[in-house]
Amino acid sequence: DIQMTQSPASLSASLGETVSIECLASEDIYSNLAWYQQKPGKSPQLLIYYASSLQDGVPSRFSGSESGTQYSLEINSLQPEDEGDYFCQQSYKFPYTFGAGTKLELK
Amino acid sequence: QVQLKESGPGLVQPSQTLSLTCTVSGFSLTSNSVHWVRQPPGKGLEWVGAIWSGGSTDYNSALKSRLSISRDTSKSQVFLKMNSLQTEDTAIYFCTRDHYYDGTYYYGVMDAWGQGASVTVSS
């Protein structure tokens, strides 16, 4: 199975700051990487797909990038509604696998 | 409007079989695939399996021997059956669908999720 190593596990940042979350794939996944946001008690929501494509309706302060097997989610100008858990997921090979998640809290 | 809704028993006894239903609206099961994803309490996400628009299925190899996914397209319903349940199968089970954009299906990218069905395995 492809392992998705996500870091950091938790993150605390202030309003207006820029943060970055990383996912390292154990093998090449050819940009087949998505990012999801999950708020407490809610279902995950798609933010980014194919490494850097922004899902419709997602604010442009969210962006995705890649470098080799390392994928990043950047959130600019943090807003209160950005608090939550973030997961990466590869869809290149079965079984599809997720990162362990990053909990983002606002100071 | 795309919607998915899971239903099923909240409590299942160990060694018994879990049966969940995902009822979809706003899209056709013959055009789009449906996945099942689960999340144990306080933990991360695990892909369980999928039924593709053509009716074929793929399962997580870790669960394959206990798992069956099927559908009834006339009722817009997808079914998950998992046998020999253990306490570690306690989780919220979500059904989701593949992302479709600008004429392309992005298989395994999940752009709509149900609210989730909470399943507890306990005697």
PDB file of C-alpha atoms in Angstrom:
ATOM      1  CA  ASP A   1       0.000   0.000   0.000  1.00  0.00           C
ATOM      2  CA  ILE A   2       1.135   3.586  -0.619  1.00  0.00           C
ATOM      3  CA  GLN A   3       1.927   5.315   2.675  1.00  0.00           C
ATOM      4  CA  MET A   4       1.026   8.979   3.020  1.00  0.00           C
ATOM      5  CA  THR A   5       3.123  10.620   5.730  1.00  0.00           C
ATOM      6  CA  GLN A   6       1.441  13.851   6.756  1.00  0.00           C
ATOM      7  CA  SER A   7       3.000  16.605   8.878  1.00  0.00           C
ATOM      8  CA  PRO A   8       2.633  18.302  11.207  1.00  0.00           C
ATOM      9  CA  ALA A   9       0.098  16.395  13.291  1.00  0.00           C
ATOM     10  CA  SER A  10      -1.086  19.657  14.794  1.00  0.00           C
ATOM     11  CA  LEU A  11      -0.628  23.313  14.086  1.00  0.00           C
ATOM     12  CA  SER A  12      -1.515  26.497  15.929  1.00  0.00           C
ATOM     13  CA  ALA A  13      -1.492  29.796  14.082  1.00  0.00           C
ATOM     14  CA  SER A  14      -2.918  33.302  14.307  1.00  0.00           C
ATOM     15  CA  LEU A  15      -5.533  35.018  12.197  1.00  0.00           C
ATOM     16  CA  GLY A  16      -4.050  36.323   8.967  1.00  0.00           C
ATOM     17  CA  GLU A  17      -1.011  34.014   9.074  1.00  0.00           C
ATOM     18  CA  THR A  18       0.055  31.627   6.331  1.00  0.00           C
ATOM     19  CA  VAL A  19       0.436  27.922   7.143  1.00  0.00           C
ATOM     20  CA  SER A  20       1.611  24.894   5.231  1.00  0.00           C
ATOM     21  CA  ILE A  21       0.787  21.197   5.603  1.00  0.00           C
ATOM     22  CA  GLU A  22       2.879  18.502   3.927  1.00  0.00           C
ATOM     23  CA  CYS A  23       2.256  14.990   2.674  1.00  0.00           C
ATOM     24  CA  LEU A  24       5.013  12.657   1.560  1.00  0.00           C
ATOM     25  CA  ALA A  25       4.003   9.709  -0.609  1.00  0.00           C
ATOM     26  CA  SER A  26       6.001   6.463  -0.276  1.00  0.00           C
ATOM     27  CA  GLU A  27       6.134   6.204  -4.075  1.00  0.00           C
ATOM     28  CA  ASP A  28       5.303   8.300  -7.106  1.00  0.00           C
ATOM     29  CA  ILE A  29       1.565   9.053  -7.273  1.00  0.00           C
ATOM     30  CA  TYR A  30       1.750  11.248 -10.371  1.00  0.00           C
ATOM     31  CA  SER A  31      -0.143  14.216  -8.919  1.00  0.00           C
ATOM     32  CA  ASN A  32      -3.121  12.057  -7.875  1.00  0.00           C
ATOM     33  CA  LEU A  33      -3.361  13.841  -4.547  1.00  0.00           C
ATOM     34  CA  ALA A  34      -6.376  15.493  -2.946  1.00  0.00           C
ATOM     35  CA  TRP A  35      -6.777  17.580   0.200  1.00  0.00           C
ATOM     36  CA  TYR A  36      -9.866  17.570   2.409  1.00  0.00           C
ATOM     37  CA  GLN A  37     -10.989  19.708   5.327  1.00  0.00           C
ATOM     38  CA  GLN A  38     -13.098  18.234   8.106  1.00  0.00           C
ATOM     39  CA  LYS A  39     -14.772  20.215  10.862  1.00  0.00           C
ATOM     40  CA  PRO A  40     -15.860  18.587  14.144  1.00  0.00           C
ATOM     41  CA  GLY A  41     -18.903  16.381  13.692  1.00  0.00           C
ATOM     42  CA  LYS A  42     -19.009  17.018   9.937  1.00  0.00           C
ATOM     43  CA  SER A  43     -18.081  15.157   6.798  1.00  0.00           C
ATOM     44  CA  PRO A  44     -14.823  15.930   4.974  1.00  0.00           C
ATOM     45  CA  GLN A  45     -14.993  18.520   2.195  1.00  0.00           C
ATOM     46  CA  LEU A  46     -12.827  18.486  -0.927  1.00  0.00           C
ATOM     47  CA  LEU A  47     -10.465  21.447  -1.170  1.00  0.00           C
ATOM     48  CA  ILE A  48      -7.840  20.578  -3.773  1.00  0.00           C
ATOM     49  CA  TYR A  49      -7.531  17.750  -6.301  1.00  0.00           C
ATOM     50  CA  TYR A  50      -4.870  16.635  -8.751  1.00  0.00           C
ATOM     51  CA  ALA A  51      -2.344  18.270  -6.419  1.00  0.00           C
ATOM     52  CA  SER A  52      -3.177  21.884  -7.279  1.00  0.00           C
ATOM     53  CA  SER A  53      -6.682  22.213  -8.747  1.00  0.00           C
ATOM     54  CA  LEU A  54      -9.007  24.227  -6.546  1.00  0.00           C
ATOM     55  CA  GLN A  55     -12.459  22.739  -6.041  1.00  0.00           C
ATOM     56  CA  ASP A  56     -15.341  25.025  -7.004  1.00  0.00           C
ATOM     57  CA  GLY A  57     -16.443  27.232  -4.141  1.00  0.00           C
ATOM     58  CA  VAL A  58     -13.209  26.863  -2.152  1.00  0.00           C
ATOM     59  CA  PRO A  59     -11.581  30.216  -1.286  1.00  0.00           C
ATOM     60  CA  SER A  60      -8.495  31.107  -3.296  1.00  0.00           C
ATOM     61  CA  ARG A  61      -6.424  31.410  -0.108  1.00  0.00           C
ATOM     62  CA  PHE A  62      -6.140  27.611  -0.320  1.00  0.00           C
ATOM     63  CA  SER A  63      -3.528  26.310  -2.736  1.00  0.00           C
ATOM     64  CA  GLY A  64      -1.732  23.054  -3.450  1.00  0.00           C
ATOM     65  CA  SER A  65       1.683  22.270  -4.859  1.00  0.00           C
ATOM     66  CA  GLU A  66       4.012  19.359  -5.419  1.00  0.00           C
ATOM     67  CA  SER A  67       7.691  18.561  -5.625  1.00  0.00           C
ATOM     68  CA  GLY A  68       8.461  14.983  -6.499  1.00  0.00           C
ATOM     69  CA  THR A  69       6.586  12.830  -4.001  1.00  0.00           C
ATOM     70  CA  GLN A  70       6.104  15.730  -1.564  1.00  0.00           C
ATOM     71  CA  TYR A  71       2.764  17.528  -1.671  1.00  0.00           C
ATOM     72  CA  SER A  72       1.832  20.700   0.159  1.00  0.00           C
ATOM     73  CA  LEU A  73      -1.322  22.526   1.113  1.00  0.00           C
ATOM     74  CA  GLU A  74      -0.902  26.224   1.847  1.00  0.00           C
ATOM     75  CA  ILE A  75      -3.511  28.371   3.507  1.00  0.00           C
ATOM     76  CA  ASN A  76      -2.942  32.121   3.220  1.00  0.00           C
ATOM     77  CA  SER A  77      -4.454  34.769   5.439  1.00  0.00           C
ATOM     78  CA  LEU A  78      -5.965  32.349   7.971  1.00  0.00           C
ATOM     79  CA  GLN A  79      -9.611  32.876   8.823  1.00  0.00           C
ATOM     80  CA  PRO A  80     -11.538  31.591  11.867  1.00  0.00           C
ATOM     81  CA  GLU A  81     -13.486  29.166   9.667  1.00  0.00           C
ATOM     82  CA  ASP A  82     -10.235  27.453   8.632  1.00  0.00           C
ATOM     83  CA  GLU A  83      -9.995  25.654  11.972  1.00  0.00           C
ATOM     84  CA  GLY A  84     -10.406  21.930  11.575  1.00  0.00           C
ATOM     85  CA  ASP A  85      -8.681  18.761  10.476  1.00  0.00           C
ATOM     86  CA  TYR A  86      -6.962  18.418   7.114  1.00  0.00           C
ATOM     87  CA  PHE A  87      -6.272  15.158   5.309  1.00  0.00           C
ATOM     88  CA  CYS A  88      -4.363  14.320   2.161  1.00  0.00           C
ATOM     89  CA  GLN A  89      -5.349  11.317   0.029  1.00  0.00           C
ATOM     90  CA  GLN A  90      -3.780   9.515  -2.904  1.00  0.00           C
ATOM     91  CA  SER A  91      -5.965   8.108  -5.670  1.00  0.00           C
ATOM     92  CA  TYR A  92      -3.233   6.662  -7.860  1.00  0.00           C
ATOM     93  CA  LYS A  93      -3.262   3.084  -6.651  1.00  0.00           C
ATOM     94  CA  PHE A  94      -5.590   0.779  -4.695  1.00  0.00           C
ATOM     95  CA  PRO A  95      -6.187   0.873  -1.849  1.00  0.00           C
ATOM     96  CA  TYR A  96      -6.620   4.623  -1.833  1.00  0.00           C
ATOM     97  CA  THR A  97      -4.894   5.896   1.293  1.00  0.00           C
ATOM     98  CA  PHE A  98      -5.101   8.975   3.472  1.00  0.00           C
ATOM     99  CA  GLY A  99      -2.600  10.847   5.570  1.00  0.00           C
ATOM    100  CA  ALA A 100      -3.094  10.693   9.334  1.00  0.00           C
ATOM    101  CA  GLY A 101      -4.372  14.264   9.413  1.00  0.00           C
ATOM    102  CA  THR A 102      -3.366  17.693  10.684  1.00  0.00           C
ATOM    103  CA  LYS A 103      -5.363  19.513  13.337  1.00  0.00           C
ATOM    104  CA  LEU A 104      -5.289  23.262  12.696  1.00  0.00           C
ATOM    105  CA  GLU A 105      -6.172  25.556  15.579  1.00  0.00           C
ATOM    106  CA  LEU A 106      -6.283  29.321  15.669  1.00  0.00           C
ATOM    107  CA  LYS A 107      -4.544  31.049  18.536  1.00  0.00           C
TER     108      LYS A 107
ATOM    109  CA  GLN B   1     -28.385  19.116  -5.935  1.00  0.00           C
ATOM    110  CA  VAL B   2     -26.087  16.206  -5.214  1.00  0.00           C
ATOM    111  CA  GLN B   3     -26.884  14.355  -2.003  1.00  0.00           C
ATOM    112  CA  LEU B   4     -25.822  11.100  -0.408  1.00  0.00           C
ATOM    113  CA  LYS B   5     -27.367   9.672   2.745  1.00  0.00           C
ATOM    114  CA  GLU B   6     -26.267   6.643   4.714  1.00  0.00           C
ATOM    115  CA  SER B   7     -28.631   4.510   6.756  1.00  0.00           C
ATOM    116  CA  GLY B   8     -28.287   1.405   8.845  1.00  0.00           C
ATOM    117  CA  PRO B   9     -28.190   0.033  12.373  1.00  0.00           C
ATOM    118  CA  GLY B  10     -26.162   1.969  14.879  1.00  0.00           C
ATOM    119  CA  LEU B  11     -25.239  -1.098  16.906  1.00  0.00           C
ATOM    120  CA  VAL B  12     -23.969  -4.434  15.665  1.00  0.00           C
ATOM    121  CA  GLN B  13     -22.932  -7.404  17.766  1.00  0.00           C
ATOM    122  CA  PRO B  14     -19.424  -8.827  17.386  1.00  0.00           C
ATOM    123  CA  SER B  15     -19.137 -11.507  14.686  1.00  0.00           C
ATOM    124  CA  GLN B  16     -22.377 -10.295  13.076  1.00  0.00           C
ATOM    125  CA  THR B  17     -22.880  -8.665   9.674  1.00  0.00           C
ATOM    126  CA  LEU B  18     -23.125  -4.928   9.041  1.00  0.00           C
ATOM    127  CA  SER B  19     -25.541  -3.766   6.353  1.00  0.00           C
ATOM    128  CA  LEU B  20     -25.540  -0.124   5.281  1.00  0.00           C
ATOM    129  CA  THR B  21     -27.439   1.661   2.532  1.00  0.00           C
ATOM    130  CA  CYS B  22     -26.381   4.813   0.702  1.00  0.00           C
ATOM    131  CA  THR B  23     -29.241   6.596  -1.056  1.00  0.00           C
ATOM    132  CA  VAL B  24     -28.123   9.148  -3.622  1.00  0.00           C
ATOM    133  CA  SER B  25     -29.852  11.957  -5.483  1.00  0.00           C
ATOM    134  CA  GLY B  26     -28.788  14.556  -8.003  1.00  0.00           C
ATOM    135  CA  PHE B  27     -26.717  12.106 -10.061  1.00  0.00           C
ATOM    136  CA  SER B  28     -26.978   8.666 -11.609  1.00  0.00           C
ATOM    137  CA  LEU B  29     -25.181   5.563 -10.339  1.00  0.00           C
ATOM    138  CA  THR B  30     -24.657   4.522 -13.959  1.00  0.00           C
ATOM    139  CA  SER B  31     -22.677   7.711 -14.591  1.00  0.00           C
ATOM    140  CA  ASN B  32     -20.751   8.151 -11.364  1.00  0.00           C
ATOM    141  CA  SER B  33     -19.039   5.829  -8.906  1.00  0.00           C
ATOM    142  CA  VAL B  34     -19.703   5.575  -5.172  1.00  0.00           C
ATOM    143  CA  HIS B  35     -17.085   4.916  -2.515  1.00  0.00           C
ATOM    144  CA  TRP B  36     -17.305   3.924   1.119  1.00  0.00           C
ATOM    145  CA  VAL B  37     -14.867   5.525   3.574  1.00  0.00           C
ATOM    146  CA  ARG B  38     -14.794   4.937   7.318  1.00  0.00           C
ATOM    147  CA  GLN B  39     -13.428   6.854  10.280  1.00  0.00           C
ATOM    148  CA  PRO B  40     -12.941   5.264  13.718  1.00  0.00           C
ATOM    149  CA  PRO B  41     -13.713   7.593  16.629  1.00  0.00           C
ATOM    150  CA  GLY B  42     -11.075  10.306  16.909  1.00  0.00           C
ATOM    151  CA  LYS B  43      -8.972   8.798  14.118  1.00  0.00           C
ATOM    152  CA  GLY B  44      -8.231   9.195  10.437  1.00  0.00           C
ATOM    153  CA  LEU B  45      -9.943   8.090   7.253  1.00  0.00           C
ATOM    154  CA  GLU B  46      -9.799   4.661   5.622  1.00  0.00           C
ATOM    155  CA  TRP B  47     -11.002   3.861   2.124  1.00  0.00           C
ATOM    156  CA  VAL B  48     -13.227   0.784   2.284  1.00  0.00           C
ATOM    157  CA  GLY B  49     -14.157   0.186  -1.335  1.00  0.00           C
ATOM    158  CA  ALA B  50     -16.013   1.392  -4.395  1.00  0.00           C
ATOM    159  CA  ILE B  51     -18.618   0.423  -6.941  1.00  0.00           C
ATOM    160  CA  TRP B  52     -17.917   1.932 -10.329  1.00  0.00           C
ATOM    161  CA  SER B  53     -20.425   3.331 -12.778  1.00  0.00           C
ATOM    162  CA  GLY B  54     -20.271   0.117 -14.825  1.00  0.00           C
ATOM    163  CA  GLY B  55     -21.093  -1.971 -11.750  1.00  0.00           C
ATOM    164  CA  SER B  56     -17.684  -3.469 -11.036  1.00  0.00           C
ATOM    165  CA  THR B  57     -16.180  -3.173  -7.568  1.00  0.00           C
ATOM    166  CA  ASP B  58     -12.842  -2.678  -5.860  1.00  0.00           C
ATOM    167  CA  TYR B  59     -12.172  -3.298  -2.205  1.00  0.00           C
ATOM    168  CA  ASN B  60      -9.504  -2.454   0.330  1.00  0.00           C
ATOM    169  CA  SER B  61      -7.385  -5.593   0.431  1.00  0.00           C
ATOM    170  CA  ALA B  62      -7.382  -5.453   4.245  1.00  0.00           C
ATOM    171  CA  LEU B  63     -11.184  -5.884   4.253  1.00  0.00           C
ATOM    172  CA  LYS B  64     -11.807  -7.733   1.008  1.00  0.00           C
ATOM    173  CA  SER B  65     -12.560 -11.146   2.504  1.00  0.00           C
ATOM    174  CA  ARG B  66     -15.382  -9.680   4.634  1.00  0.00           C
ATOM    175  CA  LEU B  67     -16.788  -7.063   2.289  1.00  0.00           C
ATOM    176  CA  SER B  68     -19.398  -6.785  -0.427  1.00  0.00           C
ATOM    177  CA  ILE B  69     -20.612  -3.644  -2.207  1.00  0.00           C
ATOM    178  CA  SER B  70     -23.598  -3.746  -4.540  1.00  0.00           C
ATOM    179  CA  ARG B  71     -26.262  -1.416  -5.879  1.00  0.00           C
ATOM    180  CA  ASP B  72     -29.823  -1.029  -7.114  1.00  0.00           C
ATOM    181  CA  THR B  73     -29.712   1.624  -9.814  1.00  0.00           C
ATOM    182  CA  SER B  74     -33.523   1.827 -10.050  1.00  0.00           C
ATOM    183  CA  LYS B  75     -33.637   2.959  -6.433  1.00  0.00           C
ATOM    184  CA  SER B  76     -30.401   4.996  -6.565  1.00  0.00           C
ATOM    185  CA  GLN B  77     -29.030   2.945  -3.707  1.00  0.00           C
ATOM    186  CA  VAL B  78     -25.640   1.441  -2.929  1.00  0.00           C
ATOM    187  CA  PHE B  79     -25.246  -1.279  -0.318  1.00  0.00           C
ATOM    188  CA  LEU B  80     -22.328  -2.215   1.908  1.00  0.00           C
ATOM    189  CA  LYS B  81     -22.201  -5.561   3.666  1.00  0.00           C
ATOM    190  CA  MET B  82     -19.348  -6.480   5.982  1.00  0.00           C
ATOM    191  CA  ASN B  83     -19.326  -9.715   7.933  1.00  0.00           C
ATOM    192  CA  SER B  84     -17.488 -10.986  11.006  1.00  0.00           C
ATOM    193  CA  LEU B  85     -17.515  -7.563  12.607  1.00  0.00           C
ATOM    194  CA  GLN B  86     -15.083  -6.814  15.427  1.00  0.00           C
ATOM    195  CA  THR B  87     -14.760  -3.878  17.802  1.00  0.00           C
ATOM    196  CA  GLU B  88     -12.120  -2.317  15.548  1.00  0.00           C
ATOM    197  CA  ASP B  89     -14.811  -1.925  12.882  1.00  0.00           C
ATOM    198  CA  THR B  90     -16.512   0.662  15.092  1.00  0.00           C
ATOM    199  CA  ALA B  91     -16.498   3.824  12.992  1.00  0.00           C
ATOM    200  CA  ILE B  92     -18.480   6.400  11.103  1.00  0.00           C
ATOM    201  CA  TYR B  93     -19.114   5.042   7.613  1.00  0.00           C
ATOM    202  CA  PHE B  94     -19.399   7.618   4.829  1.00  0.00           C
ATOM    203  CA  CYS B  95     -20.516   7.121   1.260  1.00  0.00           C
ATOM    204  CA  THR B  96     -19.002   9.499  -1.274  1.00  0.00           C
ATOM    205  CA  ARG B  97     -18.890   9.961  -5.016  1.00  0.00           C
ATOM    206  CA  ASP B  98     -16.221  10.662  -7.615  1.00  0.00           C
ATOM    207  CA  HIS B  99     -15.497  14.196  -8.685  1.00  0.00           C
ATOM    208  CA  TYR B 100     -16.649  15.208 -12.148  1.00  0.00           C
ATOM    209  CA  TYR B 101     -15.478  18.411 -13.767  1.00  0.00           C
ATOM    210  CA  ASP B 102     -15.398  19.780 -17.274  1.00  0.00           C
ATOM    211  CA  GLY B 103     -16.043  16.429 -18.924  1.00  0.00           C
ATOM    212  CA  THR B 104     -13.574  14.458 -16.804  1.00  0.00           C
ATOM    213  CA  TYR B 105     -14.147  12.021 -13.962  1.00  0.00           C
ATOM    214  CA  TYR B 106     -11.435  12.143 -11.325  1.00  0.00           C
ATOM    215  CA  TYR B 107     -11.612   8.598  -9.986  1.00  0.00           C
ATOM    216  CA  GLY B 108     -11.027   8.411  -6.269  1.00  0.00           C
ATOM    217  CA  VAL B 109     -11.382  12.159  -5.736  1.00  0.00           C
ATOM    218  CA  MET B 110     -14.436  12.530  -3.520  1.00  0.00           C
ATOM    219  CA  ASP B 111     -16.371  15.731  -4.044  1.00  0.00           C
ATOM    220  CA  ALA B 112     -19.563  14.911  -2.158  1.00  0.00           C
ATOM    221  CA  TRP B 113     -19.971  13.032   1.094  1.00  0.00           C
ATOM    222  CA  GLY B 114     -22.934  11.790   3.056  1.00  0.00           C
ATOM    223  CA  GLN B 115     -23.425  12.818   6.656  1.00  0.00           C
ATOM    224  CA  GLY B 116     -22.054   9.452   7.813  1.00  0.00           C
ATOM    225  CA  ALA B 117     -23.570   6.499   9.649  1.00  0.00           C
ATOM    226  CA  SER B 118     -22.218   5.784  13.116  1.00  0.00           C
ATOM    227  CA  VAL B 119     -21.656   2.068  13.680  1.00  0.00           C
ATOM    228  CA  THR B 120     -20.710   0.624  17.056  1.00  0.00           C
ATOM    229  CA  VAL B 121     -19.670  -2.997  17.368  1.00  0.00           C
ATOM    230  CA  SER B 122     -20.479  -4.153  20.873  1.00  0.00           C
ATOM    231  CA  SER B 123     -22.319  -6.880  22.726  1.00  0.00           C
TER     232      SER B 123
END
